[in-house]
PDB file of C-alpha atoms and ligand atoms in Angstrom:
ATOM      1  CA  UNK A   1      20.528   7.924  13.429  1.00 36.00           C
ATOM      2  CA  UNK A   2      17.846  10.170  14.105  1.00 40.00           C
ATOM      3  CA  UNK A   3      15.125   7.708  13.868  1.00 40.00           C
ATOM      4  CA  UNK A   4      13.858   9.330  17.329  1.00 42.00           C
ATOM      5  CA  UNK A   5      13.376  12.989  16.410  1.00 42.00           C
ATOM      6  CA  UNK A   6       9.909  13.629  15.491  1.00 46.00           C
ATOM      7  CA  UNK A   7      10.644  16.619  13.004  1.00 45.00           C
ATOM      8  CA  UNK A   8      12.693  14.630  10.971  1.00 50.00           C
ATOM      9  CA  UNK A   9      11.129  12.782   8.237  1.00 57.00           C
ATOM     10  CA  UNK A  10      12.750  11.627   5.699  1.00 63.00           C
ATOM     11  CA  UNK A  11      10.021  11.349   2.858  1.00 64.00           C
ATOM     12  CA  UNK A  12       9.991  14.713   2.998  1.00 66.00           C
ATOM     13  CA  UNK A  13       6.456  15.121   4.811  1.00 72.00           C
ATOM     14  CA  UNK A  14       5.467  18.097   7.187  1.00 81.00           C
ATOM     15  CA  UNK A  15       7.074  17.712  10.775  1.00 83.00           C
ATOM     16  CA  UNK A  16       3.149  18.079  11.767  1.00 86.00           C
ATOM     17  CA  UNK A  17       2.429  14.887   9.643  1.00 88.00           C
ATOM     18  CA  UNK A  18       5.389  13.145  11.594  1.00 92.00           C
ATOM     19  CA  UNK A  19       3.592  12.945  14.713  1.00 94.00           C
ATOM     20  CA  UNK A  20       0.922  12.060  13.061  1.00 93.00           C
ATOM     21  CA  UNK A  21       2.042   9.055  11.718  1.00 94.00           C
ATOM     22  CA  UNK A  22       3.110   8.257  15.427  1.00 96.00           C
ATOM     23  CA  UNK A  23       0.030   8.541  16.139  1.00 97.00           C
ATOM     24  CA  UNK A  24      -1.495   6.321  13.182  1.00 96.00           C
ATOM     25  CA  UNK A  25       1.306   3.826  13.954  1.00 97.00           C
ATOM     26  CA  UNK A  26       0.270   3.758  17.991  1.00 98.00           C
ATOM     27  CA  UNK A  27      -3.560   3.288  16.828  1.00 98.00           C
ATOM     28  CA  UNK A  28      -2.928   0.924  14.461  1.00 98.00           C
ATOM     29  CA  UNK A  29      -1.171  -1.970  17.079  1.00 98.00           C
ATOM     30  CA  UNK A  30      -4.059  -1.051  19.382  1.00 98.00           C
ATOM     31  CA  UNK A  31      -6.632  -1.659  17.396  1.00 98.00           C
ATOM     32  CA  UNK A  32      -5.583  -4.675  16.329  1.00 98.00           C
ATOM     33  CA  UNK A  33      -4.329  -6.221  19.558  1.00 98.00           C
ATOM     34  CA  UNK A  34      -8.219  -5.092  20.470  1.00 98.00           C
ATOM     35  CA  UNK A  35      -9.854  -6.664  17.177  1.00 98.00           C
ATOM     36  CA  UNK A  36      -7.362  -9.555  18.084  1.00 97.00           C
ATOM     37  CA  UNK A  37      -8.983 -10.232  21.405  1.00 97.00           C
ATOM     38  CA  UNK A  38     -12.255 -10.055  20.102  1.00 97.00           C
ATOM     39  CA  UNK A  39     -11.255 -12.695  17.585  1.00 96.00           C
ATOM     40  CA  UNK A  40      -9.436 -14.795  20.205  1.00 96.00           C
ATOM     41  CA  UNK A  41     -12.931 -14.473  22.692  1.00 95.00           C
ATOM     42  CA  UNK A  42     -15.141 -15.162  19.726  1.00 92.00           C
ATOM     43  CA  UNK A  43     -13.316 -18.475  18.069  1.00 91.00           C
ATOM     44  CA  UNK A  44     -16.586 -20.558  17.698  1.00 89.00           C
ATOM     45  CA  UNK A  45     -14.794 -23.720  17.711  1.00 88.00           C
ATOM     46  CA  UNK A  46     -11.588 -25.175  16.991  1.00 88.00           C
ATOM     47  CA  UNK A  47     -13.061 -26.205  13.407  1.00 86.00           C
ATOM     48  CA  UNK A  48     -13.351 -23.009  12.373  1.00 89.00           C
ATOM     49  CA  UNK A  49      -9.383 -22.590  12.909  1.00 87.00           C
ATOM     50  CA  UNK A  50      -9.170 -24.161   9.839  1.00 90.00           C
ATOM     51  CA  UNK A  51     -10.247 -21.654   7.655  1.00 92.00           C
ATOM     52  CA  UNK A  52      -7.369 -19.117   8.766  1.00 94.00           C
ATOM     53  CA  UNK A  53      -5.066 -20.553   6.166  1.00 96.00           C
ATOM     54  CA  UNK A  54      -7.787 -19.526   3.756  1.00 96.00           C
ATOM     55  CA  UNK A  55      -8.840 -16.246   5.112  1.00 97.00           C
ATOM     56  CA  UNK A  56      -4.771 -15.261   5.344  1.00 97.00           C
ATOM     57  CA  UNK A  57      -4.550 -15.972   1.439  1.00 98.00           C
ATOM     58  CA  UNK A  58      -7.640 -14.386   0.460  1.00 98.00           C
ATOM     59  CA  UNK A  59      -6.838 -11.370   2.890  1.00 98.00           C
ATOM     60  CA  UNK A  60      -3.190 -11.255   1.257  1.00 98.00           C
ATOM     61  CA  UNK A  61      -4.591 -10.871  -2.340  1.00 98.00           C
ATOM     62  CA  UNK A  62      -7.452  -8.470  -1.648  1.00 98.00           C
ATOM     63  CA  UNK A  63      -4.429  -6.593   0.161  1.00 98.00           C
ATOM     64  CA  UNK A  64      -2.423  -6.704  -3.041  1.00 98.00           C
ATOM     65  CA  UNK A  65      -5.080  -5.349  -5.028  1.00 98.00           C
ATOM     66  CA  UNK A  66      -5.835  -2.667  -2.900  1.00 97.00           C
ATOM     67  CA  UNK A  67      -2.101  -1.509  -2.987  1.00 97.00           C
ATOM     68  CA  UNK A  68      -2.184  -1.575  -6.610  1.00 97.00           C
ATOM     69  CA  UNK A  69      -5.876   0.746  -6.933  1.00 97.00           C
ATOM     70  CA  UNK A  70      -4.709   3.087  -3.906  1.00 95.00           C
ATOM     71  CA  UNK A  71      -1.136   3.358  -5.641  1.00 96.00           C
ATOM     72  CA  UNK A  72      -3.087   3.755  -9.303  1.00 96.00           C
ATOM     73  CA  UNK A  73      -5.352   6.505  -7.600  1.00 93.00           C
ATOM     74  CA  UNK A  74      -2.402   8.589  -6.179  1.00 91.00           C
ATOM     75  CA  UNK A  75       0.126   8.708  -9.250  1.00 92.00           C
ATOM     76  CA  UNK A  76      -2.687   9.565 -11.647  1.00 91.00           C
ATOM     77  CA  UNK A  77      -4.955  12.054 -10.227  1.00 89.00           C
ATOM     78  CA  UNK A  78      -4.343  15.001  -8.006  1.00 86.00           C
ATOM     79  CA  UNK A  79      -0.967  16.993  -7.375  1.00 85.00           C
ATOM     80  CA  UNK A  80       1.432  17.682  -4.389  1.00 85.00           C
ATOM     81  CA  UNK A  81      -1.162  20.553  -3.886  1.00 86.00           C
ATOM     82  CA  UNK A  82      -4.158  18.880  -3.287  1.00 86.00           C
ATOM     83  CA  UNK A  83      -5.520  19.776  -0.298  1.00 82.00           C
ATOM     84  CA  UNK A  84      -5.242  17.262   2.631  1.00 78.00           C
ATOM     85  CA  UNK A  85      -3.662  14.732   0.302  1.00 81.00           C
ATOM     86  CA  UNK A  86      -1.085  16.682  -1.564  1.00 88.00           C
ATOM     87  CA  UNK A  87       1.659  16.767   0.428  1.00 87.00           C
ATOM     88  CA  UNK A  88       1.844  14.324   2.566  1.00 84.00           C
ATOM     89  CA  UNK A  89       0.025  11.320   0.778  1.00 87.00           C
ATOM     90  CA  UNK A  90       0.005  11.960  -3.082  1.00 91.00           C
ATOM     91  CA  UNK A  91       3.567  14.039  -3.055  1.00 89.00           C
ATOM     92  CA  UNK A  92       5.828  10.755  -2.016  1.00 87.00           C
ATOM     93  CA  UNK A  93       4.207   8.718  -4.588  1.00 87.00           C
ATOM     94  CA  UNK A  94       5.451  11.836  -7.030  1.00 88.00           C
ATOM     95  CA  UNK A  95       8.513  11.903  -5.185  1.00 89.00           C
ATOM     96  CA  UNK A  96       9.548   7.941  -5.027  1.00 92.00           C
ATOM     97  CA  UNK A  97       9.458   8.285  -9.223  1.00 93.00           C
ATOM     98  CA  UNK A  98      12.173  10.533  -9.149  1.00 92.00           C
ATOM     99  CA  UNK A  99      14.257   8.839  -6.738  1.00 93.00           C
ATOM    100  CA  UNK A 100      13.200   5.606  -6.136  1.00 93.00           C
ATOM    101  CA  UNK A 101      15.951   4.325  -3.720  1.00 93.00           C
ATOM    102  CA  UNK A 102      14.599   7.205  -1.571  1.00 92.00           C
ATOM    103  CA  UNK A 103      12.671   4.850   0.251  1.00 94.00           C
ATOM    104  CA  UNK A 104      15.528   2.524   1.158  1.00 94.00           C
ATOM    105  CA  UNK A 105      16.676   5.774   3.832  1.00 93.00           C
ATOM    106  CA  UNK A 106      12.620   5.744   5.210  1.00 93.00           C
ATOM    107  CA  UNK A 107      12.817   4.863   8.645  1.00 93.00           C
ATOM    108  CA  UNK A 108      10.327   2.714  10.459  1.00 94.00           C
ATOM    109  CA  UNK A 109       7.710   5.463  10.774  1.00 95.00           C
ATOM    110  CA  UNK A 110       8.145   7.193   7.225  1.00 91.00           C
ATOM    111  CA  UNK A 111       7.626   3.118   5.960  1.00 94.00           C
ATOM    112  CA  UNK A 112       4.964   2.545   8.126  1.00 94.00           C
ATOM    113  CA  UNK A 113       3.165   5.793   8.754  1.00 94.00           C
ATOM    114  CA  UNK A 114       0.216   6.486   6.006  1.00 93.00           C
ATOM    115  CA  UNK A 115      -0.633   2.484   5.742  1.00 94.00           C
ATOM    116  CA  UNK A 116      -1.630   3.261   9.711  1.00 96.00           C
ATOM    117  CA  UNK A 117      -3.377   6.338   9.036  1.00 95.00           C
ATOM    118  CA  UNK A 118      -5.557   4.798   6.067  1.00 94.00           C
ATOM    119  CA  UNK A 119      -6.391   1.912   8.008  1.00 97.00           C
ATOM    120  CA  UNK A 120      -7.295   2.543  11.699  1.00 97.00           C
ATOM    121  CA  UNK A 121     -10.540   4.757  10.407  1.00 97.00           C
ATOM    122  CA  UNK A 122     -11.309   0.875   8.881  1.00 98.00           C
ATOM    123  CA  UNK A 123     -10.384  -0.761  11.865  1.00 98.00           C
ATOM    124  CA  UNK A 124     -12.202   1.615  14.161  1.00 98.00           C
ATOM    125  CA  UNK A 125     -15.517   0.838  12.683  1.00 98.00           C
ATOM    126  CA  UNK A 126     -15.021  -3.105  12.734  1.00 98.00           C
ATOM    127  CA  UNK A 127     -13.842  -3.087  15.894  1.00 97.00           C
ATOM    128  CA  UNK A 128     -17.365  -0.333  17.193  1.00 97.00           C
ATOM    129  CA  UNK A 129     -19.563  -2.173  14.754  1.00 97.00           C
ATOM    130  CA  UNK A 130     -18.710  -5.830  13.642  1.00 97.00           C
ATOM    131  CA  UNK A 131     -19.990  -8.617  16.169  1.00 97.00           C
ATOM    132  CA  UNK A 132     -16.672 -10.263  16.306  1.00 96.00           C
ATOM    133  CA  UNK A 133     -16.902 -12.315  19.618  1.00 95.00           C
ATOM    134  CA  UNK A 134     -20.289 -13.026  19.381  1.00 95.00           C
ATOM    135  CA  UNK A 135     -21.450 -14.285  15.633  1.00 95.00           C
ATOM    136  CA  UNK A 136     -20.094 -16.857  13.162  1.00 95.00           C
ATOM    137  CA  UNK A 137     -19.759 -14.290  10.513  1.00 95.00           C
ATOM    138  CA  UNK A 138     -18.260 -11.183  12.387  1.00 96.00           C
ATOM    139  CA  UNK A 139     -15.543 -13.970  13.585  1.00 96.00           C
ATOM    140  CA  UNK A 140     -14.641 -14.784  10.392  1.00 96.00           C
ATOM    141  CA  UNK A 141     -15.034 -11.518   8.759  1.00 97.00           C
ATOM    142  CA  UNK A 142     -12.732  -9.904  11.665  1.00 97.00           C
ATOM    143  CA  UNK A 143     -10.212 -12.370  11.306  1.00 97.00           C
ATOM    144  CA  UNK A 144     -10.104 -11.570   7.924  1.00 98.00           C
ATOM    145  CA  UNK A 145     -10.081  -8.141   8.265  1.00 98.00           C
ATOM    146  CA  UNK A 146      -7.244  -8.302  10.708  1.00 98.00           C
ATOM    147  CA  UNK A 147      -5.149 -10.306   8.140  1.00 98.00           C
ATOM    148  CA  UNK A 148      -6.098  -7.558   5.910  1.00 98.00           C
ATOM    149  CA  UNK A 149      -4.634  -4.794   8.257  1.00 98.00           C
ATOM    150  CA  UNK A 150      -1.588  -6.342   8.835  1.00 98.00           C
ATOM    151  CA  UNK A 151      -1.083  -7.563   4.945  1.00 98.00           C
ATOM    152  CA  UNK A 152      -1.358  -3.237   4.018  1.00 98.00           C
ATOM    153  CA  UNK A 153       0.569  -2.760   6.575  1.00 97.00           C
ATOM    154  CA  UNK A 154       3.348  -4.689   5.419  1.00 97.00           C
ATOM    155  CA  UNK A 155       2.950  -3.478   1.924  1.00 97.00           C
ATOM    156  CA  UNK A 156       5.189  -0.616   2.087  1.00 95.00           C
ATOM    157  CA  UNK A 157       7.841  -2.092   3.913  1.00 97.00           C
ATOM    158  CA  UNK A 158       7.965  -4.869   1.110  1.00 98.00           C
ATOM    159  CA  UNK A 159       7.655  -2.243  -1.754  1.00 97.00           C
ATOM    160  CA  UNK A 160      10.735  -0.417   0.537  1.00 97.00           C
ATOM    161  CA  UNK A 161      12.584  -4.338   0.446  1.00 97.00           C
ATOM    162  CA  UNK A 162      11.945  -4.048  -3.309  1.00 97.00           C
ATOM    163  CA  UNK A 163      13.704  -0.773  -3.906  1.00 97.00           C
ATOM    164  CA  UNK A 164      16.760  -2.351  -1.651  1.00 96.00           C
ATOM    165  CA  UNK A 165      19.893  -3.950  -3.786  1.00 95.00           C
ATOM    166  CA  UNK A 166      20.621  -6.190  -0.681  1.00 95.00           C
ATOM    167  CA  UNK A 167      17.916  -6.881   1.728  1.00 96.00           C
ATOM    168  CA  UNK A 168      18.445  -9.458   4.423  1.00 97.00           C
ATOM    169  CA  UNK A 169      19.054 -12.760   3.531  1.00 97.00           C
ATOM    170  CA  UNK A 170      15.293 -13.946   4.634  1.00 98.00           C
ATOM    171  CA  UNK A 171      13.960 -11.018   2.766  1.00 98.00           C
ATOM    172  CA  UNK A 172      16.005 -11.714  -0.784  1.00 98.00           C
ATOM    173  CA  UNK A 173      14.665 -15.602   0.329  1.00 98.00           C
ATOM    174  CA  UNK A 174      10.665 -14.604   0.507  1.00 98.00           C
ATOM    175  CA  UNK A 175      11.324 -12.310  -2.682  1.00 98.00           C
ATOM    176  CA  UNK A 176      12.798 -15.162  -4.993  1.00 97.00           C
ATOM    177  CA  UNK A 177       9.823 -17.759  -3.871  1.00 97.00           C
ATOM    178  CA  UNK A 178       7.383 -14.644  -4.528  1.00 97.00           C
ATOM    179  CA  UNK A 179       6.111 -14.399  -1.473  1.00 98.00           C
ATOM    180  CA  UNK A 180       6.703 -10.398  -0.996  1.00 98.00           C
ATOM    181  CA  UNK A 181       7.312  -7.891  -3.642  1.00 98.00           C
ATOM    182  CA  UNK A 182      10.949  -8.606  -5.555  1.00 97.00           C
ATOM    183  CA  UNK A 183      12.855  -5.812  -7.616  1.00 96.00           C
ATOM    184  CA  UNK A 184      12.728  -7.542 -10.972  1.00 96.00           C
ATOM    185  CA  UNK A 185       8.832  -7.744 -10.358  1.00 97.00           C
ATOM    186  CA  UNK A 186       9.126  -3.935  -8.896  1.00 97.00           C
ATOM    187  CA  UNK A 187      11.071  -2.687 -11.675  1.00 96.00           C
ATOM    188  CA  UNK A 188       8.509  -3.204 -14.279  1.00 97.00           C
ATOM    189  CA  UNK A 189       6.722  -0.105 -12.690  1.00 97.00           C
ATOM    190  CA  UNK A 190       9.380   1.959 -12.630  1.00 96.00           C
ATOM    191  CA  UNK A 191       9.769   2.523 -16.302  1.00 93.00           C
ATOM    192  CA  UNK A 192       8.745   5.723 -17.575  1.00 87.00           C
ATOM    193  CA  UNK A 193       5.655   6.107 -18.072  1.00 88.00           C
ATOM    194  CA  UNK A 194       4.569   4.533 -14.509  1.00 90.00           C
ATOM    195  CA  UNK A 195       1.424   2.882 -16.278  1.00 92.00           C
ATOM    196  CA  UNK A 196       1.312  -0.880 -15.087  1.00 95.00           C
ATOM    197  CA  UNK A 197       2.255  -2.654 -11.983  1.00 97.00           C
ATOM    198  CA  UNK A 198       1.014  -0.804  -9.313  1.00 97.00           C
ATOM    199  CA  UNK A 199       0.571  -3.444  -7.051  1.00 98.00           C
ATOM    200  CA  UNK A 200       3.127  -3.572  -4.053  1.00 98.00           C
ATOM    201  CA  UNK A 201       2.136  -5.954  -1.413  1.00 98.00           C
ATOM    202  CA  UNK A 202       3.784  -8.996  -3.921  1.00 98.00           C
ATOM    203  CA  UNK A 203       2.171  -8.324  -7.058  1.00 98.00           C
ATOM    204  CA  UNK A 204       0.031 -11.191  -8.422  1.00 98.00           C
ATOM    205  CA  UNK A 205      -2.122  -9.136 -10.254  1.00 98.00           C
ATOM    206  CA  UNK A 206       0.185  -7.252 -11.928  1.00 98.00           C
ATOM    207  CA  UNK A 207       0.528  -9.564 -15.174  1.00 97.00           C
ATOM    208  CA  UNK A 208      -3.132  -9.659 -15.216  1.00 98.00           C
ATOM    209  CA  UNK A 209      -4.249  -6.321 -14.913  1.00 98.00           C
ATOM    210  CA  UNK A 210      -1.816  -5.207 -17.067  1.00 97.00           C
ATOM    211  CA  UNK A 211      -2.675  -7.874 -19.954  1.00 97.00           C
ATOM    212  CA  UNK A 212      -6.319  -6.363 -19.435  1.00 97.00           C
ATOM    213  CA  UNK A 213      -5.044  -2.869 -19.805  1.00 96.00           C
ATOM    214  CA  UNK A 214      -7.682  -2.412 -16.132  1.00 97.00           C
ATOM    215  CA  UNK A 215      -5.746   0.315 -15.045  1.00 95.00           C
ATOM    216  CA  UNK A 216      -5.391   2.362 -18.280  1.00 93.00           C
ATOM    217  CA  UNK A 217      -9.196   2.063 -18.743  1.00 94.00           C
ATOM    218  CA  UNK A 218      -9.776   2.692 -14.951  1.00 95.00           C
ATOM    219  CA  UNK A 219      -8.141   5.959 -15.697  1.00 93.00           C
ATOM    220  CA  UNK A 220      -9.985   6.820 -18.832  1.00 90.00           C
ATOM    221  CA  UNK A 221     -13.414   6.162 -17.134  1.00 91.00           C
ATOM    222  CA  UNK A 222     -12.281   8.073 -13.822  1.00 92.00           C
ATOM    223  CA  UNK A 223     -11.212  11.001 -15.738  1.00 90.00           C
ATOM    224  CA  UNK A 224     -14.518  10.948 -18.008  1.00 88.00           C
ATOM    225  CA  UNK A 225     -16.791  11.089 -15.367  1.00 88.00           C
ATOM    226  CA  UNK A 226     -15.364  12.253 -11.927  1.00 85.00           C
ATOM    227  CA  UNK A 227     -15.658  16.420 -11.888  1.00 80.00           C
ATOM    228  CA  UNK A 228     -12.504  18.114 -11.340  1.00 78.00           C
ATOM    229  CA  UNK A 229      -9.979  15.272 -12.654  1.00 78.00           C
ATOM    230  CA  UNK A 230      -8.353  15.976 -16.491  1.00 71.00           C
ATOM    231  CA  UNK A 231      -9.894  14.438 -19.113  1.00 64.00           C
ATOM    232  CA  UNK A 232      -6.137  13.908 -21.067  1.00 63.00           C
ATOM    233  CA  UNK A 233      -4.713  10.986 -20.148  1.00 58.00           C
ATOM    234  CA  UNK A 234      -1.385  11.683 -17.618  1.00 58.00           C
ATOM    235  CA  UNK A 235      -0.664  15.235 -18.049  1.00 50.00           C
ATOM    236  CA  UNK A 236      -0.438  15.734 -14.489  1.00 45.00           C
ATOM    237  CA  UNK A 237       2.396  13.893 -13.826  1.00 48.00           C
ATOM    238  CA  UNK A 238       4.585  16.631 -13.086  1.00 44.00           C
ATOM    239  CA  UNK A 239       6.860  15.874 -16.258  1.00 45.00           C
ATOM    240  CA  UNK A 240       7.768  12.650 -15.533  1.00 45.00           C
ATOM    241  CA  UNK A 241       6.592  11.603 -18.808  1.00 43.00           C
ATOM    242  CA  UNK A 242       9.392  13.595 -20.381  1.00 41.00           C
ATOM    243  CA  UNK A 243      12.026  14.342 -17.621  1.00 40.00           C
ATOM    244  CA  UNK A 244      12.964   9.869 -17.696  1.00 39.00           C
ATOM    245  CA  UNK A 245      12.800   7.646 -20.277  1.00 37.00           C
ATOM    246  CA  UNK A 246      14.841   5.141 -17.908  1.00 36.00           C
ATOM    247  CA  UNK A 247      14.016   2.776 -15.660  1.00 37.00           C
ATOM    248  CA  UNK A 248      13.816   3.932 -11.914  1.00 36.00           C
TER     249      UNK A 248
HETATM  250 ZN1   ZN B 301       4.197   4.656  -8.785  1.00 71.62          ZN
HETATM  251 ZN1   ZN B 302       8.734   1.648  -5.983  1.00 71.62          ZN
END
């Protein structure tokens, strides 16, 4: 209803932040319709079209791991008053544990907002620095890196899917081949303590990481040797620990 005002945001982020997530959103679809051209200019023959299939699939899993280390990164370490990050980055991450069909009432921007801001610094520098048009190897590794972009992008709208008890038809469809992120899948990270299944773009790593505890010792390490962080394990989540014992 009042998808349109810019002061209204309904993770809860600064009205400041709002417009700039317009901003990140605007950025974002120009800088890929502008690495898109440079892909389209640069095909180096109709051969090489071929490999999309396999650049979308590896783009889609690197995607899913990078959701899953990003979304590790911001429930574990810092606090909603981290500068920069707190409040609008690392606080709806806090936030989305304590109501996690929150989300479901993010409009398009709230969804989509910090996946642009994250990304067009990235895409900024391929599209300044990376020979797309005019090598073998930027082609590729911009058409890659486009999938890329648009696979984070998505992420949060399928992680908001996830949290939904009916999504469209199409979307219920994608989640039961896993395709996208499904709420059964979803769930499993949304039990108290919030330790495994980070991953949000579908989660194919999930079982794995988690059956090679990689985030718990990721955590360990991080807190042993970056300054600043808490060498405990989890004490800085804000009570969550204690406050649910139930799934989100
Ligand atoms: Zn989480
Ligand atoms: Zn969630």
């Amino acid at each position: 209803m009042s998808q349109s005002s810019v002061s209204k945001s309904r993770s809860g982020t600064s009205p400041g932040h709002r417009v700039l997530e317009y901003l990140g959103i605007a950025a974002f679809f120009l800088l890929a319709a502008l690495i898109g051209a440079e892909i389209y200019r640069g095909v180096p023959g109709t051969a090489y079209l071929l490999a999309l299939p396999l650049l979308a699939v590896a783009a889609y899993l690197v995607a899913d791991l990078l959701s899953g280390f990003v979304h590790f990164l911001l429930d574990n370490f810092g606090s909603a008053k981290t500068p920069v990050f707190g409040p609008n980055f690392i606080k709806p991450f806090r936030d989305h544990h304590t109501d996690p069909t929150g989300i479901v009432r993010h409009d398009f921007v709230d969804t989509n907002g910090n996946n642009s801001l994250v990304s067009v610094p990235f895409m900024l520098v391929v599209w300044l620095a990376v020979p797309v048009s005019t090598t073998v190897w930027g082609f590729l590794f911009g058409t890659f890196f486009l999938l890329l972009a648009g696979a984070v992008f998505l992420t949060n709208q399928f992680h908001k899917w996830a949290h939904m008890d009916e999504p469209p038809a199409w979307v219920a469809r994608l989640q039961d081949w896993g395709v996208i992120l499904s709420k059964r899948h979803h769930d499993i990270h949304h039990e108290s303590p919030y330790d495994t299944y980070y991953c949000i773009t579908v989660g194919v790593w999930n079982p794995l990481l988690d059956r090679t505890r990689f985030f718990e010792r990721a955590e360990r390490l991080l807190r042993r040797t970056v300054p600043g962080t808490d060498p405990r394990l989890r004490v800085e989540r804000e009570g969550s620990l204690n406050e649910r014992s139930t799934p989100g």
